[in-house]
Each structure stands twice: as structure tokens, then as C-alpha cells.
mmCIF file of C-alpha atoms in Angstrom:
data_model
loop_
_atom_site.group_PDB
_atom_site.id
_atom_site.type_symbol
_atom_site.label_atom_id
_atom_site.label_comp_id
_atom_site.label_asym_id
_atom_site.label_seq_id
_atom_site.Cartn_x
_atom_site.Cartn_y
_atom_site.Cartn_z
ATOM 1 C CA MET A 127 4.167 -6.793 13.176
ATOM 2 C CA LYS A 128 4.832 -6.559 9.435
ATOM 3 C CA LEU A 129 2.593 -3.946 7.788
ATOM 4 C CA LEU A 130 2.152 -3.703 4.043
ATOM 5 C CA LEU A 131 0.806 -0.244 3.301
ATOM 6 C CA ASP A 132 -1.822 0.370 0.667
ATOM 7 C CA THR A 133 -0.715 3.127 -1.688
ATOM 8 C CA HIS A 134 -3.040 5.736 -0.209
ATOM 9 C CA VAL A 135 -1.939 4.900 3.340
ATOM 10 C CA TRP A 136 1.707 5.472 2.438
ATOM 11 C CA LEU A 137 0.831 8.760 0.746
ATOM 12 C CA TRP A 138 -1.345 9.885 3.675
ATOM 13 C CA MET A 139 1.523 9.297 6.131
ATOM 14 C CA ALA A 140 3.272 12.400 4.764
ATOM 15 C CA LEU A 141 0.615 14.325 2.857
ATOM 16 C CA ALA A 142 -2.547 13.884 4.955
ATOM 17 C CA PRO A 143 -1.864 12.080 8.260
ATOM 18 C CA GLU A 144 -5.181 13.350 9.641
ATOM 19 C CA ARG A 145 -6.927 10.897 7.294
ATOM 20 C CA LEU A 146 -5.463 7.997 9.299
ATOM 21 C CA GLY A 147 -7.186 6.812 12.452
ATOM 22 C CA ALA A 148 -5.476 7.126 15.826
ATOM 23 C CA ASP A 149 -4.812 3.371 16.124
ATOM 24 C CA SER A 150 -3.286 3.273 12.642
ATOM 25 C CA ARG A 151 -1.080 6.291 13.353
ATOM 26 C CA SER A 152 0.147 4.515 16.496
ATOM 27 C CA LEU A 153 0.930 1.331 14.565
ATOM 28 C CA LEU A 154 2.802 3.310 11.914
ATOM 29 C CA ALA A 155 4.825 5.211 14.522
ATOM 30 C CA ASP A 156 5.718 2.082 16.518
ATOM 31 C CA ARG A 157 9.350 1.283 15.651
ATOM 32 C CA GLY A 158 8.653 -2.335 16.604
ATOM 33 C CA ASN A 159 6.550 -2.687 13.460
ATOM 34 C CA ALA A 160 8.158 -3.172 10.056
ATOM 35 C CA LEU A 161 6.605 -1.070 7.296
ATOM 36 C CA PHE A 162 6.592 -2.160 3.666
ATOM 37 C CA LEU A 163 5.730 -0.367 0.440
ATOM 38 C CA SER A 164 5.147 -2.609 -2.540
ATOM 39 C CA ILE A 165 6.793 -1.906 -5.864
ATOM 40 C CA ALA A 166 3.198 -2.174 -7.140
ATOM 41 C CA SER A 167 2.375 0.955 -5.114
ATOM 42 C CA ALA A 168 5.373 2.805 -6.533
ATOM 43 C CA TRP A 169 4.185 1.774 -10.003
ATOM 44 C CA GLU A 170 0.650 2.985 -9.205
ATOM 45 C CA ILE A 171 1.983 6.356 -7.999
ATOM 46 C CA VAL A 172 4.009 6.844 -11.192
ATOM 47 C CA VAL A 173 1.028 5.901 -13.391
ATOM 48 C CA LYS A 174 -1.456 8.129 -11.542
ATOM 49 C CA ASP A 175 0.979 11.045 -11.485
ATOM 50 C CA ALA A 176 1.572 10.729 -15.249
ATOM 51 C CA ARG A 177 -2.206 10.757 -15.847
ATOM 52 C CA GLY A 178 -2.704 13.832 -13.655
ATOM 53 C CA LYS A 179 -4.744 11.878 -11.096
ATOM 54 C CA LEU A 180 -2.423 12.509 -8.178
ATOM 55 C CA GLU A 181 -1.183 15.714 -6.601
ATOM 56 C CA LEU A 182 2.336 15.429 -5.274
ATOM 57 C CA PRO A 183 4.669 18.233 -4.175
ATOM 58 C CA MET A 184 7.126 17.154 -6.921
ATOM 59 C CA ASP A 185 7.193 14.663 -9.792
ATOM 60 C CA ALA A 186 6.593 11.037 -8.844
ATOM 61 C CA PRO A 187 10.171 9.745 -9.301
ATOM 62 C CA ALA A 188 11.611 12.549 -7.166
ATOM 63 C CA TYR A 189 8.877 12.096 -4.562
ATOM 64 C CA LEU A 190 9.375 8.342 -4.320
ATOM 65 C CA ARG A 191 13.161 8.687 -4.094
ATOM 66 C CA SER A 192 12.919 11.283 -1.336
ATOM 67 C CA ARG A 193 10.071 9.756 0.673
ATOM 68 C CA VAL A 194 10.714 6.012 0.680
ATOM 69 C CA ALA A 195 13.660 6.179 3.056
ATOM 70 C CA ARG A 196 12.127 8.949 5.190
ATOM 71 C CA SER A 197 8.876 6.994 5.566
ATOM 72 C CA GLY A 198 10.694 4.120 7.222
ATOM 73 C CA ALA A 199 9.160 1.685 4.742
ATOM 74 C CA GLU A 200 11.132 -1.028 3.011
ATOM 75 C CA LEU A 201 10.371 -1.688 -0.655
ATOM 76 C CA LEU A 202 8.779 -5.076 -1.328
ATOM 77 C CA ASN A 203 9.484 -6.502 -4.769
ATOM 78 C CA ILE A 204 6.940 -8.605 -6.639
ATOM 79 C CA SER A 205 7.830 -12.286 -6.848
ATOM 80 C CA LEU A 206 6.400 -15.161 -8.852
ATOM 81 C CA ASP A 207 4.839 -16.535 -5.656
ATOM 82 C CA HIS A 208 2.994 -13.239 -5.228
ATOM 83 C CA LEU A 209 1.665 -13.503 -8.774
ATOM 84 C CA PHE A 210 0.669 -17.148 -8.335
ATOM 85 C CA ALA A 211 -1.328 -16.171 -5.222
ATOM 86 C CA LEU A 212 -3.500 -13.857 -7.333
ATOM 87 C CA SER A 213 -5.528 -16.862 -8.488
ATOM 88 C CA SER A 214 -6.538 -17.657 -4.906
ATOM 89 C CA LEU A 215 -8.150 -14.248 -4.329
ATOM 90 C CA PRO A 216 -11.870 -13.645 -4.854
ATOM 91 C CA ASP A 217 -12.945 -11.476 -7.789
ATOM 92 C CA HIS A 218 -14.783 -8.845 -5.735
ATOM 93 C CA HIS A 219 -12.049 -6.289 -6.458
ATOM 94 C CA ARG A 220 -10.516 -6.005 -9.902
ATOM 95 C CA ASP A 221 -7.953 -3.219 -9.363
ATOM 96 C CA PRO A 222 -4.682 -4.925 -10.342
ATOM 97 C CA PHE A 223 -2.556 -2.903 -7.930
ATOM 98 C CA ASP A 224 -4.774 -3.745 -4.949
ATOM 99 C CA ARG A 225 -4.926 -7.394 -5.964
ATOM 100 C CA VAL A 226 -1.124 -7.597 -6.045
ATOM 101 C CA LEU A 227 -0.943 -5.991 -2.594
ATOM 102 C CA ALA A 228 -3.434 -8.528 -1.230
ATOM 103 C CA ALA A 229 -1.481 -11.401 -2.767
ATOM 104 C CA GLN A 230 1.787 -10.077 -1.347
ATOM 105 C CA ALA A 231 0.286 -9.720 2.123
ATOM 106 C CA LYS A 232 -1.071 -13.266 1.931
ATOM 107 C CA VAL A 233 2.218 -14.827 0.803
ATOM 108 C CA GLU A 234 4.397 -12.802 3.181
ATOM 109 C CA GLY A 235 2.107 -13.140 6.217
ATOM 110 C CA MET A 236 1.779 -9.375 6.480
ATOM 111 C CA SER A 237 -1.164 -7.258 7.549
ATOM 112 C CA LEU A 238 -2.352 -5.005 4.736
ATOM 113 C CA MET A 239 -3.308 -1.553 6.025
ATOM 114 C CA SER A 240 -5.952 0.103 3.858
ATOM 115 C CA ALA A 241 -9.004 2.348 4.042
ATOM 116 C CA ASP A 242 -10.563 0.673 0.994
ATOM 117 C CA ALA A 243 -13.503 -1.534 2.036
ATOM 118 C CA ARG A 244 -12.979 -3.815 -0.975
ATOM 119 C CA VAL A 245 -9.345 -4.391 0.023
ATOM 120 C CA LEU A 246 -10.348 -4.990 3.638
ATOM 121 C CA ALA A 247 -12.768 -7.699 2.403
ATOM 122 C CA PHE A 248 -9.982 -9.885 0.993
ATOM 123 C CA PRO A 249 -9.443 -13.095 3.027
ATOM 124 C CA ILE A 250 -6.106 -11.891 4.384
ATOM 125 C CA LEU A 251 -4.854 -10.084 7.495
ATOM 126 C CA THR A 252 -5.981 -6.459 7.211
ATOM 127 C CA ILE A 253 -6.025 -3.298 9.289
ATOM 128 C CA ASP A 254 -8.567 -0.565 8.659
ATOM 129 C CA ALA A 255 -6.500 2.620 8.298
ATOM 130 C CA ARG A 256 -9.514 4.735 9.263
ATOM 131 C CA ARG A 257 -9.353 3.434 12.830
#
């Protein structure tokens, strides 16, 4: 299974794994599943860190460089097809980072793992990270 991780899910993997449900922890640990972190999530982490809205053990660039490879996640770039898919998503969630993740999951046929109810309501494959 290809899992696109919402930003908070990727952060929780290392910083607060207890926030993830048992089923989600199993999916993340299963080497048969491919994990992906969107460049949009890396962007969101840098922005939130710069605004003081995120507590990381080091600055965001150093954290991302050190944790991406160790997390087992592959970076997923944003393509034009991902951006074009934004127009097919409902407007119930306006966060641009989450909308890009939903569009990427839709285009790539990935399951988006999130604990955000508004993300889970998108008409795409999703996994509730709280379970």
C-alpha cells in the first residue's frame, strides 16, 4: 500500500508515536507499505517553525534533513497534475497544504493518513491515524 502521510502524522512518528492508533502504527511499521512525505508537508513544517508554531528538537531544515531518510518516507514532489486536481476537491477544507496532500493522494492513488476529520472527509482514499 502507498501511504501519503499528513504532516502531523509524519511528525508524530518520531515525536509523539502514542498519538497514532495501533492500526496506524502497524501500517507505518509494515515494510511492505511505501511511505511518502509531500514537499508540501516539508514546506508547512518550515513555515510553522519560522512562525514559532511548531516545537522541533532542532531547526526545521536540520530536522527535515535528518528525519526524512530515517522515517523511511520518500519525498513526493508537487506536479502540475497534482495542482490541476485541486479544482476537483470540495471546498469544505481551505488549508492549502491539506488540499495539496488530498490532490496528490487522488492523482497518485495513495491513501492519505491523517487525524484531521476535514482531511478524512475528502473524496479520496484515507486512513484515520487515530485508529
